[in-house]
Coordinates of C-alpha atoms in Angstrom, one line a residue:
M602 CA 0.0 0.0 0.0
K603 CA 2.9 2.3 0.8
Q604 CA 4.5 1.6 -2.6
I605 CA 1.2 2.6 -4.4
G606 CA 1.1 5.9 -2.4
L607 CA 4.8 6.7 -3.3
L608 CA 4.0 5.9 -7.0
F609 CA 1.0 8.3 -6.9
L610 CA 3.2 11.1 -5.5
F611 CA 5.9 10.4 -8.1
F612 CA 3.5 11.0 -11.0
L613 CA 2.0 14.0 -9.2
F614 CA 5.2 15.9 -8.9
T615 CA 7.0 14.7 -12.1
S616 CA 4.3 15.1 -14.6
Q617 CA 2.3 18.0 -12.9
T618 CA -0.8 15.8 -13.2
A619 CA -3.1 15.4 -10.2
Y620 CA -5.1 12.2 -9.9
A621 CA -8.2 12.7 -7.8
E622 CA -9.5 9.3 -6.9
F623 CA -12.2 10.1 -4.4
D624 CA -12.3 13.9 -3.7
I625 CA -12.5 15.9 -6.8
Q626 CA -12.8 19.3 -5.1
F627 CA -9.7 18.6 -3.0
A628 CA -7.7 17.7 -6.1
I629 CA -8.9 21.0 -7.8
D630 CA -7.9 23.0 -4.7
Q631 CA -4.5 21.4 -4.4
A632 CA -3.6 21.6 -8.1
K633 CA -1.3 24.3 -9.4
A634 CA -1.9 26.5 -12.5
G635 CA -1.6 24.4 -15.6
D636 CA -2.1 21.1 -13.9
S637 CA -4.3 18.3 -15.4
I638 CA -6.6 16.3 -13.1
H639 CA -7.7 12.9 -14.4
I640 CA -10.9 11.8 -12.7
P641 CA -11.2 8.0 -12.5
A642 CA -14.5 6.3 -13.5
G643 CA -17.1 6.5 -10.9
R644 CA -20.0 8.6 -9.5
Y645 CA -19.1 11.8 -7.7
Q646 CA -21.8 13.8 -5.9
G647 CA -21.3 17.5 -5.1
N648 CA -21.1 21.0 -6.4
F649 CA -17.6 21.4 -7.8
I650 CA -16.0 24.8 -8.4
V651 CA -12.9 25.7 -10.5
R652 CA -11.2 29.1 -10.0
K653 CA -7.8 28.5 -11.5
P654 CA -6.3 27.5 -14.9
I655 CA -6.5 23.7 -14.9
K656 CA -7.7 20.8 -17.0
L657 CA -10.3 18.2 -15.9
Y658 CA -10.3 14.9 -17.8
G659 CA -12.8 12.2 -17.2
H660 CA -12.6 8.5 -18.2
K661 CA -15.3 6.3 -19.4
G662 CA -17.8 6.1 -16.6
T663 CA -16.9 9.4 -14.9
E664 CA -20.1 11.0 -13.7
L665 CA -20.8 14.1 -11.7
Y666 CA -24.1 14.5 -9.8
S667 CA -25.2 17.8 -8.4
Q668 CA -25.9 17.7 -4.7
N669 CA -28.6 20.3 -4.7
D670 CA -30.1 23.0 -7.0
E671 CA -26.6 24.6 -7.5
P672 CA -24.7 23.8 -10.7
A673 CA -22.9 20.5 -10.7
L674 CA -19.7 22.3 -12.0
K675 CA -19.0 26.0 -11.8
I676 CA -16.1 27.9 -13.5
D677 CA -15.8 31.2 -11.8
H678 CA -13.4 34.1 -12.6
A679 CA -10.9 31.7 -14.2
T680 CA -8.7 31.6 -17.3
N681 CA -7.4 28.7 -19.5
V682 CA -9.8 26.1 -18.2
S683 CA -10.5 22.8 -20.1
I684 CA -13.2 20.2 -19.2
E685 CA -13.4 17.0 -21.2
N686 CA -15.1 13.6 -21.3
I687 CA -17.4 13.8 -18.3
R688 CA -21.0 12.9 -17.8
I689 CA -23.1 15.4 -15.7
I690 CA -26.6 15.0 -14.2
A691 CA -28.0 18.0 -12.4
K692 CA -31.3 19.0 -10.8
N693 CA -30.9 22.5 -12.3
K694 CA -27.9 23.7 -14.4
G695 CA -25.2 21.3 -15.4
I696 CA -22.3 23.7 -16.0
V697 CA -22.1 27.5 -15.3
A698 CA -19.1 29.7 -16.3
N699 CA -19.0 33.3 -15.1
E700 CA -16.4 35.9 -16.1
T701 CA -14.2 33.2 -17.7
E702 CA -11.6 33.6 -20.4
N703 CA -10.2 30.8 -22.7
L704 CA -12.6 28.1 -21.7
E705 CA -13.1 24.8 -23.6
L706 CA -15.9 22.3 -22.9
R707 CA -15.5 19.2 -24.9
A708 CA -17.2 15.7 -25.2
I709 CA -19.4 16.3 -22.1
E710 CA -22.8 14.6 -21.8
L711 CA -25.4 16.4 -19.8
K712 CA -28.5 14.3 -19.2
D713 CA -31.9 14.9 -17.5
V714 CA -30.8 18.5 -16.7
Q715 CA -33.0 21.5 -16.3
A716 CA -30.4 23.6 -18.2
G717 CA -27.2 22.3 -19.8
I718 CA -24.4 24.9 -20.2
H719 CA -24.7 28.5 -19.0
I720 CA -22.0 31.1 -20.0
Q721 CA -22.0 34.7 -18.9
R722 CA -19.6 37.7 -19.2
S723 CA -16.9 35.6 -20.7
R724 CA -14.5 35.6 -23.7
H725 CA -12.9 33.1 -26.0
I726 CA -15.2 30.2 -25.3
R727 CA -15.2 26.9 -27.1
I728 CA -18.2 24.5 -26.6
L729 CA -17.4 21.4 -28.7
E730 CA -18.8 17.9 -29.3
N731 CA -21.1 17.8 -26.3
R732 CA -24.4 16.0 -25.9
I733 CA -27.3 17.6 -24.0
I734 CA -30.6 15.9 -23.3
G735 CA -33.3 17.6 -21.4
N736 CA -36.3 16.1 -19.6
E737 CA -39.9 15.3 -20.7
S738 CA -41.5 18.3 -19.1
H739 CA -43.2 21.2 -21.0
F740 CA -41.1 23.8 -22.7
A741 CA -42.1 26.5 -20.2
E742 CA -40.6 24.3 -17.4
K743 CA -37.3 23.6 -19.2
G744 CA -34.1 25.6 -19.5
N745 CA -31.8 26.0 -22.5
G746 CA -29.3 23.5 -23.8
I747 CA -26.5 26.0 -24.2
A748 CA -27.0 29.7 -23.1
V749 CA -24.5 32.5 -23.7
F750 CA -25.0 36.0 -22.2
K751 CA -23.0 39.2 -22.6
S752 CA -19.9 37.4 -24.0
E753 CA -17.5 37.7 -26.9
D754 CA -15.7 35.3 -29.3
V755 CA -17.7 32.1 -28.9
A756 CA -17.6 28.9 -30.9
I757 CA -20.4 26.3 -30.5
E758 CA -19.7 23.4 -32.7
Q759 CA -20.7 19.7 -33.3
N760 CA -23.0 19.5 -30.3
T761 CA -26.2 17.3 -30.2
I762 CA -29.1 18.9 -28.3
E763 CA -32.6 17.6 -27.7
Q764 CA -35.7 18.1 -25.5
V765 CA -34.8 21.5 -24.1
Q766 CA -36.4 25.0 -24.3
D767 CA -34.0 26.6 -26.7
G768 CA -31.2 24.4 -28.0
I769 CA -28.8 27.4 -28.2
Y770 CA -29.8 30.7 -26.7
V771 CA -27.6 33.7 -27.4
E772 CA -28.1 37.2 -25.9
E773 CA -25.8 40.3 -26.2
V774 CA -22.9 38.4 -27.8
K775 CA -20.3 39.7 -30.2
R776 CA -18.7 37.3 -32.7
I777 CA -20.2 33.9 -32.4
D778 CA -20.0 30.8 -34.6
V779 CA -22.7 28.1 -34.4
Q780 CA -21.6 25.3 -36.6
R781 CA -22.4 21.6 -37.3
N782 CA -24.8 21.2 -34.4
K783 CA -28.0 19.2 -34.4
V784 CA -31.0 20.4 -32.4
T785 CA -34.2 18.4 -32.2
K786 CA -37.5 18.3 -30.2
S787 CA -37.0 21.7 -28.6
R788 CA -38.8 25.0 -28.7
Y789 CA -36.3 27.0 -30.8
G790 CA -33.3 25.3 -32.3
T791 CA -31.2 28.5 -32.0
H792 CA -32.4 31.8 -30.6
F793 CA -30.5 35.1 -31.0
M794 CA -31.2 38.3 -29.2
Y795 CA -29.3 41.6 -29.4
S796 CA -26.2 40.1 -31.0
S797 CA -23.8 40.9 -33.8
G798 CA -21.2 39.1 -35.9
V799 CA -23.1 35.9 -36.0
K800 CA -22.4 32.8 -38.2
V801 CA -24.8 29.8 -38.4
L802 CA -23.3 27.2 -40.6
F803 CA -23.9 23.5 -41.5
N804 CA -26.4 22.9 -38.6
T805 CA -29.4 20.6 -38.6
Y806 CA -32.7 21.8 -37.1
L807 CA -35.4 19.1 -37.0
H808 CA -38.8 18.7 -35.3
N809 CA -38.6 21.8 -33.2
V810 CA -41.4 24.4 -32.8
T811 CA -39.1 26.8 -34.8
G812 CA -35.7 26.2 -36.2
L813 CA -34.1 29.6 -35.9
M814 CA -35.5 32.6 -34.1
V815 CA -33.5 35.8 -34.7
M816 CA -34.5 39.1 -33.0
M817 CA -32.8 42.5 -32.9
T818 CA -29.6 41.1 -34.3
T819 CA -27.2 42.5 -37.0
D820 CA -24.4 41.2 -39.2
L821 CA -25.7 37.7 -39.5
E822 CA -24.9 34.8 -41.9
I823 CA -27.1 31.7 -42.1
S824 CA -25.6 29.2 -44.6
S825 CA -25.7 25.6 -45.5
N826 CA -28.1 24.5 -42.8
T827 CA -30.9 21.9 -43.0
V828 CA -34.1 23.2 -41.5
S829 CA -36.9 20.7 -41.6
T830 CA -40.3 19.7 -40.2
H831 CA -41.3 22.7 -38.1
N832 CA -45.0 22.5 -39.0
G833 CA -46.9 23.3 -35.8
F834 CA -49.6 26.0 -35.7
N835 CA -47.0 28.7 -34.9
S836 CA -43.9 27.1 -36.4
Y837 CA -41.3 28.6 -38.7
G838 CA -38.1 27.3 -40.3
V839 CA -36.5 30.8 -39.7
L840 CA -38.2 33.8 -38.2
M841 CA -36.4 37.1 -38.2
Y842 CA -37.8 40.1 -36.3
D843 CA -36.2 43.6 -36.4
T844 CA -33.0 42.1 -38.0
Q845 CA -30.5 44.0 -40.2
E846 CA -27.8 43.0 -42.6
A847 CA -28.4 39.2 -42.9
M848 CA -27.4 36.7 -45.5
I849 CA -29.5 33.5 -45.8
R850 CA -27.7 31.3 -48.3
K851 CA -27.5 27.7 -49.5
N852 CA -29.9 26.3 -46.9
S853 CA -32.5 23.6 -47.3
F854 CA -36.0 24.4 -46.0
Q855 CA -38.3 21.4 -46.1
H856 CA -41.7 20.5 -44.6
N857 CA -42.1 23.7 -42.6
R858 CA -45.3 25.6 -42.0
V859 CA -43.4 28.7 -43.1
G860 CA -39.9 28.3 -44.5
V861 CA -38.6 31.8 -43.8
A862 CA -40.5 34.7 -42.3
L863 CA -39.2 38.3 -42.2
Q864 CA -40.8 40.9 -39.9
K865 CA -39.7 44.5 -39.7
S866 CA -36.3 43.6 -41.2
S867 CA -33.9 45.3 -43.6
I868 CA -31.0 44.5 -45.9
I869 CA -31.8 40.7 -45.9
Q870 CA -30.4 38.7 -48.8
I871 CA -32.0 35.3 -49.4
Q872 CA -29.9 33.5 -52.0
E873 CA -29.4 30.0 -53.5
N874 CA -31.7 28.2 -51.0
R875 CA -34.0 25.2 -51.6
F876 CA -37.5 25.6 -50.5
Q877 CA -39.2 22.2 -50.8
M878 CA -42.7 21.1 -49.7
N879 CA -43.4 23.9 -47.2
Q880 CA -46.9 25.1 -46.6
T881 CA -45.6 28.7 -47.3
A882 CA -42.0 29.1 -48.5
L883 CA -41.7 32.9 -47.8
E884 CA -43.5 35.4 -45.7
G885 CA -42.7 39.1 -45.3
T886 CA -44.1 42.0 -43.3
K887 CA -42.5 45.4 -43.3
V888 CA -39.4 44.3 -45.3
D889 CA -37.4 47.1 -46.8
E890 CA -36.8 47.3 -50.6
R891 CA -33.0 46.6 -50.1
S892 CA -33.8 43.0 -49.2
T893 CA -33.9 40.6 -52.1
I894 CA -34.8 36.9 -52.7
M895 CA -32.6 35.7 -55.6
D896 CA -31.5 32.5 -57.3
N897 CA -33.5 30.2 -55.0
Q898 CA -35.4 27.0 -55.9
F899 CA -39.1 26.7 -55.0
T900 CA -40.5 23.2 -55.5
G901 CA -43.5 21.4 -54.1
N902 CA -44.6 24.3 -51.8
I903 CA -48.4 25.0 -51.3
L904 CA -47.7 28.7 -51.4
T905 CA -44.5 30.3 -52.7
A906 CA -44.8 33.7 -50.9
R907 CA -47.1 36.0 -49.1
S908 CA -46.6 39.5 -47.8
D909 CA -48.1 42.8 -46.8
S910 CA -48.5 45.7 -49.3
Q911 CA -44.7 46.4 -49.3
G912 CA -44.1 43.0 -50.9
L913 CA -40.9 41.1 -51.4
R914 CA -38.3 41.5 -54.2
L915 CA -38.1 38.3 -56.2
K916 CA -35.4 37.9 -58.8
H917 CA -34.1 35.0 -60.9
N918 CA -35.7 32.3 -58.8
F919 CA -36.8 28.9 -60.1
Y920 CA -40.5 28.0 -59.5
D921 CA -41.8 24.6 -60.3
D922 CA -45.3 26.0 -61.1
Y923 CA -44.1 28.6 -63.6
T924 CA -45.7 28.0 -67.0
G925 CA -43.9 30.6 -69.2
L926 CA -41.6 30.0 -72.1
D927 CA -38.1 31.1 -73.0
V928 CA -38.3 32.3 -76.6
A929 CA -35.0 34.3 -76.3
G930 CA -33.2 31.2 -75.1
D931 CA -31.4 33.0 -72.2
G932 CA -32.6 30.7 -69.5
F933 CA -35.2 33.1 -68.1
G934 CA -39.0 33.2 -68.7
D935 CA -40.4 35.7 -71.1
V936 CA -43.3 36.6 -68.8
P937 CA -43.2 37.4 -65.1
Y938 CA -43.9 34.9 -62.4
V939 CA -46.6 36.0 -60.0
A940 CA -46.5 34.5 -56.6
V941 CA -49.8 35.9 -55.4
S942 CA -52.4 33.1 -55.0
S943 CA -55.7 33.7 -53.2
F944 CA -56.4 30.0 -53.2
G945 CA -53.0 29.3 -51.8
Q946 CA -53.7 31.6 -48.9
W947 CA -56.9 29.8 -48.1
M948 CA -55.3 26.4 -48.5
V949 CA -52.7 27.2 -45.9
R950 CA -55.4 28.1 -43.4
Q951 CA -57.6 25.2 -44.4
P952 CA -55.5 22.2 -45.5
V953 CA -58.6 20.3 -46.6
Y954 CA -58.8 22.7 -49.6
Q955 CA -55.8 20.9 -51.2
F956 CA -58.3 18.4 -52.6
F957 CA -59.6 21.1 -55.0
V958 CA -56.2 22.3 -56.1
A959 CA -56.6 21.2 -59.8
S960 CA -60.3 22.0 -60.1
P961 CA -61.4 24.4 -63.0
S962 CA -62.5 27.1 -60.5
V963 CA -59.1 27.2 -58.9
V964 CA -57.3 27.3 -62.2
I965 CA -59.5 30.3 -63.2
L966 CA -58.9 32.0 -59.8
T967 CA -55.1 31.6 -60.1
S968 CA -55.1 32.9 -63.7
L969 CA -57.1 36.0 -62.5
D970 CA -54.5 36.5 -59.6
Q971 CA -51.7 36.5 -62.1
Q972 CA -53.4 38.9 -64.6
I973 CA -54.4 41.4 -61.9
N974 CA -51.0 41.4 -60.1
K975 CA -48.7 41.2 -63.1
T976 CA -48.3 44.9 -63.5
E977 CA -48.0 45.7 -59.8
R978 CA -44.4 46.8 -58.9
N979 CA -44.4 46.2 -55.2
L980 CA -46.1 42.8 -55.0
L981 CA -44.8 39.3 -55.3
V982 CA -43.6 39.3 -58.9
D983 CA -40.4 37.9 -60.4
N984 CA -39.8 39.6 -63.8
E985 CA -37.1 37.1 -64.9
P986 CA -37.8 33.7 -63.4
K987 CA -35.4 30.9 -64.1
L988 CA -36.6 28.0 -66.2
M989 CA -34.1 25.3 -64.9
S990 CA -33.1 24.9 -61.3
N991 CA -29.5 24.2 -60.2
M992 CA -30.9 21.0 -58.8
K993 CA -31.9 19.8 -62.2
E994 CA -28.6 21.0 -63.7
T995 CA -26.8 18.9 -61.1
E996 CA -29.0 15.9 -61.8
L997 CA -28.3 16.2 -65.5
S998 CA -24.5 16.4 -64.8
L999 CA -24.7 13.4 -62.5
N1000 CA -26.7 11.5 -65.1
S1001 CA -24.1 12.3 -67.8
V1002 CA -21.3 11.0 -65.6
Q1003 CA -23.3 7.8 -64.9
L1004 CA -24.0 7.4 -68.6
L1005 CA -20.3 7.7 -69.4
I1006 CA -19.3 5.2 -66.7
G1007 CA -22.0 2.8 -68.0
L1008 CA -20.7 3.0 -71.5
V1009 CA -17.1 2.3 -70.4
V1010 CA -18.2 -0.7 -68.4
S1011 CA -20.3 -2.0 -71.2
M1012 CA -17.4 -1.7 -73.7
C1013 CA -15.0 -3.4 -71.3
S1014 CA -17.5 -6.2 -70.8
L1015 CA -18.1 -6.6 -74.5
W1016 CA -14.3 -6.7 -75.1
L1017 CA -13.8 -9.4 -72.4
W1018 CA -16.7 -11.4 -73.8
K1019 CA -15.3 -11.4 -77.3
R1020 CA -11.9 -12.3 -76.0
G1021 CA -13.4 -15.2 -74.1
I1022 CA -15.0 -16.5 -77.3
R1023 CA -11.7 -16.4 -79.2
V1024 CA -9.9 -18.3 -76.5

């Protein structure tokens, strides 16, 4: 037993790594700046606090349980802290960081928590590869998966979050990247308030009430995300309110009640997105004329767009229900596309109307809509609609490659067959 103790002290002082076998808080308190603490597998109950630059590493089976309603793990007024590979179960918040700089939280599982990770007044934060699972209670009784307040330079990447109030909640944050996360079965997938310098890239939002809620935020990019199946009574793929200078590009919006809704927003660019099988693809209220919807693909939607009297600026989009021709051969229709549809508006409110979509009366009504609104400058009119979507061009390209490969394989097979006959 004495030899084991001496061996433990040898590693402690030669490698500057503290091994806390039973008392995690004691190991934290005794560690020096820059030390690493390896927590053996096992269950540890308590409310642990870090106030110095150290690293905590768990092993398979390392679990922390909060002792009361306080956070299971708190990082307070510390710099250069790293937490990795730990499972946390808490009655309230799992991890709280306050006035922390250079913090990394990686590969942490938070399960059955009221709220997962809570960051405030901190800088240079990295939240990576974590899994956060809330409880089965109503959204009003849950907390957020990851919440960041009044902070700067934050990266939230490759996390999986489900069954919380807001998957990622961001308020008064400057420079934040939200990338490659998956949020499901929550109220809002990601919720921004009063923030700037925001990037939302390559995320998956699925089966939430609303995928992205953006309010009073500027300098925002939403690109290459999948936003699908937000189809409740008050659901949206993306809802922007009082937002300025935003780019929404190369996203896929599928099976949402409303794909993208803009309210009281300005300088919004919606480009190269795919809107597929939404009840309403686009909705706009009080959107300024500097905002444009350009080079998008609209396929299988009940209603392409609806707006107030200010309308939305549509340009060079592909619409699967466009019936015009391209006599000039430039790839654009010769007559404008009119997105206004009285029947479409009714059908969104009463889905049972879809059974009459091809009836003669509906065809006449749609034709009247187009004739009446074709000359209106401020309504939902695309004067140069595309006749072929990028999707179809890609399919044609792939088909050409497949045909070439097939021909090569066939020729090789024929040559081998003939050679076999000669032999």
